[in-house]
Amino acid sequence: MKKQTKLAGLQKRKAIAGYIFILPFVLGFLAFMVKPFFESLYMSFCEVDVSGKTGFTFNFTKLANYVEAFTVDTQYSGFVTNTFTKMCINSLAIMVFSFFVALILNQKFKGRALVRAVFFLPVIISSGVILGVEYNNSLLSSVQDMIEKEGAGTSVTDAIKNILITSGVGSRIFEEVFKIVDGIYDVAISSGIQIIIFLSGLQTISASMYEAAAIEGCTAWESLWKITFPMVSSLFLVNWIYTIIDFSMKSDNEVMSKVKTTMIAYLDYGLASAMAWAYFLIIIVFIAITSLIISKGVYYYE
Amino acid sequence: MSKTKTNKLSLKERNRLYWERNRKSQGYLVKRTAKRASVSISRFILLFGMCFLILQPILNKISISFMAEEDIYDPMVISIPQHFTAENYQLAATFMDYGKTLFNTFIIALTIAIIQIAMSTLVGYGFARFDFPFKNFWFACVMLVIIVPPQTISTALHLHFKYFDIFGLIKLITGDTINLRGSVLPYYLMSLGCMGLKNGLYIFMIRQFFRTIPKELEEAAYVDGCGTLKTFVKIMLPDAKPILTSCFLFSFVWQWTDGFYSSMFLGAVPLLSNKVTRIGDQLSHYMINTMKVGTGASIGYTNCIVATGTLMVIVPLIVLYLFAQKGFVESLSSSGIKM
């Protein structure tokens, strides 16, 4: 009996210590997240009037903002579907690319440290404003479009595409594949973190497993599918979620810039919040569904 | 046959030995050598291509940044400038007010990174090592912070800081709310409260790391008379050095290049990330007002100055990366993020 009370005392002490440790987060969350979070949710159902002197007033208008975003606004729904399809295709490409690169970078060869350094460089140089700075000059982007148009047919992928189309095999799938090949630079520079995550997973697989498999007569190809793949499968889930969030939050995202212009240029806070929330909800639902599917296939060792 | 012995043999001798061994193994040796060579050659080509793909824009920017304006339109000049000039750098430096801006950016990125990582370490440790009521609920909140894009709540945050108040207390005392927009304070407060740029991610990574430390280590420390705090400082922190360095680097770099929080909270402070986005417009102003060129800056020249400016923003980061690269990459990929 005495022992139990003592344990409870220790547990209590630990609980208090735990709360002290996470106190900064709790305070920050309450102060800077809860209120803006619900306020922005509420705002999306309101007509926000900022012209008043004493701040702003809300007029509750039910779903009017959402209806306006999807039916009245000419650009928004197009942007959302566009970004969404782009996100699906790009995320898939990033997953395949980063897994493949991590496999290569995990092998031993000369100059491996150098190659690794180069592959992680995008984590540093392609973040934040650096990526967008070249394209936010309208003159420059128009010239770039022109160059792209004039250069059509000269690249290898275009030539192959033409051959495929004239011979009658060209279909939608091929077109998407070619789009990815043309945009390999975007894929390469946005998969730095994913490569690191996969690499960290690959290095935790013990070499004895491969040895045992090789002695049993497993080829390298077989052990890739039977050992490597299941062992890092949990990282696929993590990477998938990270990739989608990363993509949806990029500042050069069409939807995000639309939200920003609605908010800053037109001062329509209600509509902007509604747009942001609708977009956010779509992404959350997408993440939930896909991660449910992926987590069915995840294999947990131990 | 020992290795030193083979090395001493002449090339001819070694060749002969090789072919003899090959004959004995019925051609297997040649097959294996060919296979290995083809794998490493194709790997080299692949990696070389991809490295080039990543490095090419930077190399391109470097070569353009040294060109005079006539070189940009000269079809004979491709990558090595004919009229080598450092004028672009001077121009970009004046547009960005480089010295002062660099100093500002450095101070802000450094302080923010230190605050963020210090707080994230505490919180991450708390989540990894203690059991307390509602732990899962709070951790779900961390996940929420990671997932909710700052843009979603930016509207409300914007107004929140414009009419800043803590539960109506300030209004009660002074009779009015404080306008914190345009000052640095809100952002530091947010970083203190773990709500800064990608702060949830650092908490998550640090928590994952602390979870891998064996429980026995902690118990031994407790048995030997260490308190909670002492265990944390003396036992846990030294172990966590690699992950903390990586997180610190991430935080520093992302803060350095961040556009969203910088333009929202730190708009009044000249920062590199704010300045570099305006450099193109500044150039055309400069051309029209100072140089009296009616049409403004030409497209190629604007491109050149923008490239120079971008380069000047990322060069300090690249230098930092070169120094920290080895520890960074190795620590992240070996001990890093175990799920």
XYZ file of C-alpha atoms in Angstrom:
641
model
C 0.000 0.000 0.000
C 2.772 2.336 0.928
C 4.632 1.530 -2.252
C 1.676 2.483 -4.400
C 1.277 5.946 -2.942
C 4.970 6.538 -3.461
C 4.676 5.543 -7.103
C 1.756 7.851 -7.538
C 3.888 10.617 -6.045
C 6.672 9.962 -8.507
C 4.209 9.798 -11.355
C 2.716 13.061 -10.276
C 6.132 14.671 -10.073
C 6.962 13.414 -13.534
C 3.676 14.670 -14.893
C 4.346 18.105 -13.469
C 7.876 18.089 -14.879
C 6.480 17.059 -18.248
C 4.044 19.930 -18.235
C 6.805 22.352 -17.311
C 8.806 21.126 -20.284
C 5.982 21.541 -22.772
C 4.790 24.766 -21.197
C 6.225 27.016 -23.950
C 4.257 25.120 -26.532
C 1.042 25.149 -24.529
C 1.265 28.884 -23.933
C 2.200 29.629 -27.514
C -0.544 27.403 -28.806
C -3.163 29.071 -26.667
C -1.932 32.574 -27.394
C -1.139 32.448 -31.102
C -2.945 29.471 -32.551
C -6.310 28.880 -30.915
C -7.748 32.336 -31.362
C -6.562 32.986 -34.930
C -7.527 29.443 -35.872
C -11.135 29.703 -34.785
C -11.379 33.326 -35.733
C -10.305 32.565 -39.267
C -12.777 29.691 -39.371
C -15.508 31.998 -38.139
C -14.409 34.725 -40.502
C -14.886 32.422 -43.454
C -18.607 32.342 -42.647
C -18.816 36.102 -42.307
C -18.744 39.300 -44.235
C -15.837 41.147 -42.627
C -16.056 44.904 -42.553
C -12.710 46.566 -41.898
C -13.731 50.099 -42.813
C -14.985 50.854 -39.296
C -12.781 52.911 -37.023
C -12.958 50.628 -34.032
C -11.485 47.685 -35.820
C -13.642 45.255 -37.705
C -17.153 43.901 -37.573
C -18.441 40.499 -38.555
C -21.770 39.901 -40.233
C -22.680 36.257 -40.206
C -23.606 35.169 -43.721
C -23.554 31.378 -43.442
C -21.973 29.706 -46.462
C -22.104 32.729 -48.759
C -18.317 33.053 -48.955
C -17.826 29.409 -49.875
C -20.519 29.611 -52.517
C -18.925 32.725 -53.891
C -15.461 31.163 -53.946
C -16.565 28.161 -55.947
C -19.316 29.548 -58.154
C -18.866 33.295 -58.581
C -15.105 33.645 -58.595
C -13.857 32.769 -62.053
C -10.357 31.708 -61.101
C -10.552 29.941 -57.778
C -12.057 26.555 -58.642
C -9.789 26.290 -61.661
C -6.753 27.027 -59.532
C -7.769 24.459 -56.946
C -8.237 21.610 -59.432
C -5.040 22.615 -61.188
C -2.987 22.672 -58.018
C -4.563 19.461 -56.824
C -3.708 17.439 -59.942
C -0.249 18.956 -60.011
C 0.193 18.021 -56.384
C -0.795 14.385 -56.939
C 1.496 13.914 -59.918
C 4.425 15.800 -58.424
C 4.198 14.061 -55.064
C 4.251 10.660 -56.744
C 7.230 11.697 -58.830
C 9.037 13.057 -55.777
C 8.464 9.824 -53.858
C 9.826 7.650 -56.642
C 12.728 9.980 -57.322
C 13.792 10.384 -53.713
C 13.577 6.663 -52.984
C 15.653 5.924 -56.047
C 18.269 8.554 -55.205
C 18.417 7.392 -51.587
C 19.064 3.845 -52.819
C 21.956 5.054 -54.960
C 23.386 7.335 -52.287
C 23.332 4.472 -49.818
C 25.799 2.487 -51.917
C 29.524 2.860 -51.469
C 31.412 4.653 -54.215
C 34.072 7.281 -54.617
C 32.959 10.853 -54.062
C 29.835 9.846 -52.210
C 30.161 12.664 -49.687
C 30.373 15.206 -52.497
C 27.314 13.847 -54.299
C 25.347 13.798 -51.067
C 26.303 17.393 -50.396
C 25.054 18.383 -53.840
C 21.763 16.564 -53.435
C 21.023 18.214 -50.118
C 21.987 21.643 -51.405
C 18.406 22.312 -52.644
C 17.166 22.083 -49.049
C 19.142 25.241 -48.511
C 19.005 27.147 -51.746
C 15.502 26.457 -52.969
C 13.650 27.520 -49.858
C 11.546 30.572 -49.243
C 11.753 33.504 -51.593
C 14.717 32.290 -53.623
C 12.601 30.005 -55.780
C 9.954 32.555 -56.590
C 12.180 35.545 -57.155
C 12.881 34.780 -60.789
C 9.264 34.440 -61.733
C 7.646 37.358 -60.019
C 8.912 39.745 -62.614
C 6.142 39.804 -65.192
C 8.421 40.857 -68.025
C 10.801 38.028 -67.361
C 8.131 35.387 -67.198
C 6.645 36.491 -70.508
C 10.048 36.223 -72.124
C 10.519 32.812 -70.582
C 7.195 31.680 -72.035
C 8.280 32.904 -75.438
C 11.583 31.088 -75.251
C 9.779 27.929 -74.237
C 7.409 28.226 -77.181
C 10.166 28.874 -79.684
C 12.266 26.108 -78.263
C 9.455 23.585 -78.680
C 10.416 20.568 -80.727
C 14.102 20.949 -80.052
C 14.268 19.005 -76.818
C 14.706 15.263 -76.752
C 11.475 14.642 -74.895
C 9.527 16.646 -77.448
C 11.054 14.689 -80.278
C 10.159 11.380 -78.628
C 6.698 12.690 -77.880
C 6.202 13.627 -81.534
C 7.301 10.194 -82.658
C 4.939 8.531 -80.210
C 2.025 10.725 -81.186
C 2.523 10.246 -84.918
C 2.816 6.516 -84.469
C -0.439 6.530 -82.557
C 0.643 5.516 -79.049
C 0.483 9.000 -77.524
C -2.075 9.073 -74.749
C -2.822 11.114 -71.631
C -0.544 8.969 -69.492
C 2.385 9.507 -71.801
C 1.784 13.211 -71.720
C 1.916 13.246 -67.928
C 5.084 11.197 -67.956
C 6.689 13.656 -70.328
C 5.562 16.554 -68.179
C 7.366 14.994 -65.232
C 10.484 14.393 -67.307
C 10.437 18.007 -68.448
C 9.922 19.173 -64.891
C 12.578 16.909 -63.371
C 14.355 19.963 -62.039
C 11.364 20.880 -59.880
C 11.194 17.317 -58.618
C 14.924 17.173 -57.896
C 15.059 20.394 -55.941
C 12.012 19.643 -53.830
C 13.061 16.178 -52.719
C 16.014 17.027 -50.489
C 14.326 16.314 -47.163
C 12.661 13.184 -48.505
C 16.031 11.804 -49.577
C 17.421 12.434 -46.090
C 14.476 10.644 -44.493
C 14.747 7.625 -46.794
C 18.499 7.507 -46.321
C 18.165 7.497 -42.567
C 15.748 4.598 -42.895
C 17.983 2.658 -45.255
C 20.914 2.939 -42.876
C 19.006 1.351 -40.025
C 18.521 -1.903 -41.963
C 21.132 -4.308 -40.679
C 23.551 -5.727 -43.209
C 23.132 -9.229 -41.789
C 19.652 -9.376 -43.276
C 21.002 -8.893 -46.780
C 23.781 -11.367 -46.089
C 21.326 -14.024 -44.964
C 19.189 -13.387 -48.018
C 22.200 -13.590 -50.331
C 23.255 -16.905 -48.806
C 19.747 -18.242 -49.342
C 20.133 -17.356 -53.006
C 18.315 -14.056 -53.149
C 19.284 -11.753 -56.001
C 19.790 -8.051 -55.392
C 16.513 -7.290 -57.156
C 14.601 -9.703 -54.953
C 16.126 -8.399 -51.749
C 15.157 -4.879 -52.786
C 11.503 -5.878 -52.843
C 11.561 -8.370 -49.975
C 13.856 -6.559 -47.535
C 14.455 -2.914 -48.376
C 10.934 -2.043 -49.370
C 9.123 -3.436 -46.300
C 11.786 -2.095 -43.940
C 11.390 1.502 -45.084
C 7.675 1.293 -45.824
C 6.776 3.349 -42.753
C 8.896 6.155 -44.138
C 6.797 6.183 -47.291
C 3.889 7.310 -45.178
C 5.903 10.026 -43.465
C 7.388 11.230 -46.728
C 4.062 11.222 -48.503
C 2.474 13.418 -45.859
C 5.481 15.711 -45.725
C 5.577 16.065 -49.514
C 1.918 16.983 -49.786
C 2.086 19.520 -46.970
C 5.262 21.002 -48.363
C 3.751 21.298 -51.810
C 0.484 22.765 -50.642
C 2.232 25.408 -48.552
C 4.676 26.634 -51.153
C 4.435 30.364 -51.627
C 4.474 30.107 -55.426
C 1.298 28.046 -55.223
C -1.531 29.474 -57.383
C -4.196 29.097 -54.716
C -2.058 30.683 -52.025
C -1.263 33.716 -54.154
C -4.953 34.006 -55.018
C -5.768 34.048 -51.296
C -3.107 36.642 -50.712
C -4.370 38.972 -53.439
C -7.959 38.594 -52.261
C -6.875 39.535 -48.780
C -4.430 42.331 -49.465
C -5.578 43.868 -52.724
C -9.372 43.550 -52.295
C -9.418 43.557 -48.473
C -12.010 40.789 -48.605
C -10.960 38.959 -45.444
C -14.025 36.749 -45.304
C -13.686 35.445 -48.823
C -9.930 34.968 -48.423
C -10.446 32.893 -45.280
C -13.118 30.832 -46.988
C -10.797 30.140 -49.898
C -7.934 29.166 -47.633
C -10.168 26.930 -45.538
C -11.768 25.163 -48.461
C -8.343 24.455 -49.919
C -7.017 23.304 -46.556
C -9.970 20.966 -46.012
C -9.550 19.386 -49.435
C -5.907 18.699 -48.652
C -6.634 17.306 -45.193
C -9.235 14.930 -46.603
C -6.833 13.881 -49.333
C -4.037 13.271 -46.807
C -6.386 11.308 -44.552
C -7.618 9.042 -47.341
C -4.234 8.381 -48.919
C -2.441 7.801 -45.631
C -5.139 5.349 -44.626
C -4.490 3.444 -47.832
C -0.714 3.602 -47.441
C -0.769 2.632 -43.769
C -2.557 -0.600 -44.715
C 0.566 -1.588 -46.623
C 3.081 -0.456 -44.044
C 5.069 -3.212 -42.414
C 6.299 -2.669 -38.865
C 9.392 -4.603 -37.848
C 9.839 -5.622 -34.173
C 47.725 -14.015 -52.313
C 48.242 -10.991 -50.122
C 47.550 -7.531 -51.410
C 51.078 -6.164 -51.073
C 52.381 -8.993 -53.157
C 49.998 -8.297 -56.047
C 50.877 -4.638 -55.962
C 54.527 -5.432 -56.419
C 53.894 -7.484 -59.541
C 54.166 -5.754 -62.875
C 51.088 -4.890 -64.877
C 51.794 -7.618 -67.377
C 52.127 -10.199 -64.645
C 48.920 -9.098 -63.036
C 47.084 -9.301 -66.341
C 48.319 -12.812 -66.877
C 47.188 -13.819 -63.401
C 43.789 -12.291 -63.974
C 43.182 -14.195 -67.165
C 44.358 -17.382 -65.565
C 41.924 -16.945 -62.724
C 39.249 -16.151 -65.251
C 39.890 -19.368 -67.132
C 39.720 -21.326 -63.909
C 36.359 -19.794 -63.049
C 35.053 -20.472 -66.557
C 34.533 -16.838 -67.534
C 32.782 -15.807 -64.337
C 35.478 -13.308 -63.379
C 35.207 -11.351 -66.634
C 31.456 -11.289 -66.350
C 31.650 -9.991 -62.809
C 34.194 -7.305 -63.671
C 32.129 -6.170 -66.634
C 28.989 -6.078 -64.537
C 30.610 -4.041 -61.811
C 32.180 -1.638 -64.289
C 28.901 -1.104 -66.132
C 27.058 -0.494 -62.873
C 29.550 2.076 -61.701
C 29.735 3.775 -65.101
C 25.975 4.097 -65.402
C 25.798 5.277 -61.807
C 28.438 7.883 -62.549
C 26.564 9.146 -65.621
C 23.288 9.270 -63.743
C 24.685 11.049 -60.708
C 26.748 13.426 -62.799
C 23.663 14.378 -64.777
C 21.557 14.937 -61.706
C 24.253 16.898 -59.890
C 24.631 19.048 -62.965
C 20.878 19.553 -63.052
C 20.938 20.871 -59.509
C 24.087 22.935 -59.818
C 23.469 24.375 -63.271
C 21.216 27.282 -62.212
C 23.784 28.393 -59.648
C 26.668 28.130 -62.089
C 24.600 29.989 -64.640
C 23.870 32.755 -62.162
C 27.540 33.058 -61.282
C 28.570 33.438 -64.909
C 25.808 35.934 -65.672
C 26.571 38.021 -62.613
C 30.019 38.889 -63.946
C 28.802 39.963 -67.410
C 28.531 43.508 -68.646
C 25.247 44.440 -70.277
C 26.546 44.029 -73.835
C 27.721 40.510 -73.070
C 24.199 39.400 -72.234
C 23.007 40.216 -75.747
C 26.120 38.960 -77.455
C 25.344 35.564 -79.019
C 29.049 34.742 -78.984
C 29.208 34.919 -75.201
C 27.684 31.890 -73.540
C 29.151 31.275 -70.147
C 32.485 33.075 -69.889
C 32.010 36.846 -69.910
C 34.012 38.878 -72.414
C 33.833 42.136 -70.493
C 34.487 40.930 -67.006
C 32.874 43.285 -64.521
C 31.956 43.447 -60.859
C 29.600 46.362 -61.441
C 26.520 44.173 -61.103
C 27.520 43.320 -57.576
C 27.955 46.986 -56.683
C 24.569 47.830 -58.157
C 22.796 44.956 -56.435
C 24.545 45.832 -53.179
C 23.299 49.420 -53.304
C 19.762 48.301 -54.150
C 19.684 45.907 -51.243
C 21.700 48.118 -48.889
C 23.725 44.983 -48.548
C 25.931 45.537 -45.507
C 23.159 46.675 -43.224
C 20.629 44.187 -44.555
C 23.045 41.314 -44.237
C 23.750 42.256 -40.642
C 20.031 42.529 -39.857
C 19.226 39.233 -41.514
C 22.060 37.515 -39.726
C 21.035 38.812 -36.304
C 17.378 37.958 -36.793
C 18.002 34.524 -38.269
C 20.479 33.684 -35.527
C 18.365 34.845 -32.594
C 15.195 33.312 -33.989
C 16.945 30.023 -34.670
C 18.406 29.919 -31.150
C 15.047 30.687 -29.543
C 13.174 28.233 -31.731
C 15.562 25.374 -31.159
C 15.884 26.020 -27.417
C 12.121 25.961 -27.022
C 11.626 23.027 -29.372
C 14.230 21.033 -27.441
C 12.394 21.566 -24.172
C 9.050 20.689 -25.684
C 10.377 17.749 -27.670
C 12.049 16.361 -24.557
C 8.866 16.786 -22.571
C 6.877 14.859 -25.158
C 9.436 12.103 -25.520
C 10.305 11.407 -21.905
C 7.384 12.150 -19.623
C 3.929 10.767 -19.148
C 1.277 13.246 -18.243
C -2.467 13.600 -18.680
C -3.668 14.825 -22.086
C -0.282 14.068 -23.646
C -1.862 12.713 -26.797
C -4.122 15.691 -27.050
C -1.203 18.115 -26.913
C 0.752 16.073 -29.364
C -2.197 16.186 -31.732
C -1.962 19.961 -31.352
C 1.678 19.806 -32.471
C 0.556 17.853 -35.508
C -2.083 20.474 -36.140
C 0.563 23.202 -36.063
C 2.617 21.274 -38.613
C -0.313 20.654 -40.918
C -2.173 23.971 -40.852
C -0.545 26.230 -43.431
C 0.308 29.613 -41.910
C -1.510 31.204 -44.829
C -4.795 29.772 -43.632
C -4.681 31.613 -40.353
C -2.708 34.566 -41.676
C -5.795 36.739 -42.057
C -6.766 36.277 -38.456
C -3.184 36.547 -37.255
C -2.882 39.807 -39.128
C -5.835 41.277 -37.246
C -4.755 39.581 -34.026
C -1.537 41.564 -33.948
C -3.075 44.743 -35.207
C -5.348 44.842 -32.177
C -3.115 42.879 -29.833
C -4.421 42.080 -26.389
C -3.998 39.361 -23.788
C -7.489 38.286 -22.710
C -8.572 41.922 -22.586
C -6.040 42.759 -19.878
C -4.183 45.471 -21.750
C -7.377 47.194 -22.745
C -8.461 47.144 -19.138
C -5.280 48.881 -18.000
C -4.442 51.324 -20.784
C -7.852 51.627 -22.353
C -6.700 50.601 -25.804
C -5.203 47.641 -27.634
C -1.618 47.714 -28.870
C -0.778 47.704 -32.529
C 2.110 45.290 -32.854
C 2.193 45.257 -36.630
C 5.515 46.352 -38.078
C 7.490 45.625 -34.942
C 9.742 42.644 -34.363
C 8.226 41.732 -31.022
C 5.315 39.540 -32.180
C 7.585 37.298 -34.127
C 9.917 36.777 -31.184
C 6.919 36.077 -28.985
C 5.654 33.541 -31.488
C 9.042 31.855 -31.626
C 9.112 31.734 -27.836
C 5.749 30.014 -27.970
C 6.928 27.503 -30.604
C 4.661 28.987 -33.253
C 7.322 30.271 -35.599
C 8.278 29.099 -39.043
C 8.044 25.279 -39.252
C 8.457 25.068 -35.498
C 6.198 22.040 -35.211
C 8.530 20.110 -37.461
C 11.511 20.751 -35.172
C 9.521 19.628 -32.146
C 8.605 16.462 -33.993
C 12.170 15.713 -35.098
C 13.672 16.374 -31.674
C 11.000 14.255 -29.980
C 11.740 11.388 -32.342
C 15.389 11.615 -31.429
C 14.887 11.692 -27.652
C 12.642 8.674 -27.899
C 15.542 6.550 -29.130
C 17.650 7.135 -25.996
C 17.366 4.034 -23.759
C 15.315 4.394 -20.621
C 18.030 2.752 -18.508
C 20.301 5.741 -19.020
C 17.723 8.048 -17.559
C 16.941 5.701 -14.675
C 20.616 5.349 -13.832
C 20.879 9.113 -13.651
C 17.881 9.304 -11.339
C 19.259 6.577 -9.100
C 22.548 8.419 -8.869
C 20.726 11.443 -7.571
C 20.259 13.605 -10.653
C 17.131 15.732 -10.660
C 14.942 16.074 -13.732
C 16.673 19.218 -14.885
C 20.163 17.927 -14.231
C 19.434 14.710 -16.130
C 18.218 16.753 -19.046
C 21.213 19.095 -19.124
C 24.001 16.647 -18.267
C 22.823 13.387 -19.821
C 20.373 14.105 -22.597
C 21.615 17.325 -24.179
C 25.165 16.152 -24.969
C 23.681 13.115 -26.719
C 21.349 15.216 -28.785
C 24.042 17.440 -30.248
C 23.805 16.134 -33.844
C 20.057 16.480 -34.131
C 20.132 19.890 -32.486
C 22.780 21.091 -34.922
C 20.736 19.896 -37.873
C 17.579 21.517 -36.592
C 19.467 24.714 -35.872
C 20.808 24.786 -39.414
C 17.366 24.174 -40.860
C 15.909 26.886 -38.718
C 18.645 29.368 -39.558
C 18.477 28.752 -43.277
C 14.704 28.714 -43.558
C 14.489 31.884 -41.530
C 17.108 33.478 -43.770
C 15.151 32.860 -46.952
C 11.640 33.016 -45.552
C 9.306 35.356 -47.341
C 5.997 34.806 -45.592
C 6.700 35.641 -41.959
C 9.273 38.236 -42.936
C 6.858 40.220 -45.045
C 4.061 39.802 -42.541
C 5.770 40.679 -39.267
C 9.150 42.060 -40.134
C 8.176 44.277 -43.045
C 9.709 47.340 -41.431
C 13.069 45.660 -40.861
C 15.233 45.515 -43.978
C 15.896 41.823 -44.607
C 17.549 40.117 -47.534
C 14.474 38.073 -48.319
C 12.322 41.188 -48.547
C 14.854 43.199 -50.488
C 15.656 40.619 -53.092
C 12.061 40.354 -54.244
C 11.969 44.066 -54.985
C 15.299 44.290 -56.733
C 13.874 44.140 -60.260
C 11.494 47.028 -59.690
C 14.232 49.035 -58.045
C 16.422 48.565 -61.065
C 13.854 49.985 -63.462
C 13.279 52.929 -61.107
C 16.996 53.507 -61.043
C 17.280 53.317 -64.819
C 14.428 55.769 -65.371
C 15.219 58.263 -62.620
C 18.984 58.230 -62.327
C 20.272 57.027 -65.663
C 17.482 58.776 -67.609
C 16.763 55.751 -69.764
C 13.118 56.213 -70.717
C 12.283 52.568 -71.273
C 13.670 51.370 -67.958
C 15.964 48.413 -67.626
C 16.087 45.859 -70.395
C 14.858 42.364 -69.668
C 18.216 40.678 -69.920
C 19.834 43.216 -67.662
C 17.068 42.917 -65.078
C 17.560 39.187 -65.153
C 21.269 39.681 -64.632
C 20.838 41.980 -61.635
C 18.189 39.728 -60.097
C 20.527 36.761 -60.500
C 23.317 38.718 -58.850
C 21.056 39.690 -55.963
C 19.876 36.112 -55.482
C 23.454 34.947 -55.502
C 24.358 37.492 -52.862
C 21.546 36.159 -50.666
C 22.541 32.519 -50.933
C 26.327 32.829 -50.889
C 26.539 33.189 -47.087
C 24.308 30.131 -46.781
C 26.428 28.106 -49.160
C 29.567 29.036 -47.214
C 27.852 27.962 -44.015
C 26.702 24.738 -45.659
C 30.189 23.916 -46.901
C 31.519 24.147 -43.371
C 28.685 22.324 -41.693
C 27.899 19.943 -44.531
C 29.718 16.877 -43.339
C 28.361 16.845 -39.820
C 24.965 17.918 -41.072
C 24.455 15.263 -43.692
C 26.057 12.446 -41.742
C 24.253 13.201 -38.502
C 20.912 13.557 -40.198
C 21.194 10.445 -42.254
C 22.697 8.233 -39.572
C 20.991 9.262 -36.365
C 18.366 11.528 -37.758
C 14.740 10.930 -38.166
C 13.717 7.523 -37.029
C 10.033 6.968 -37.133
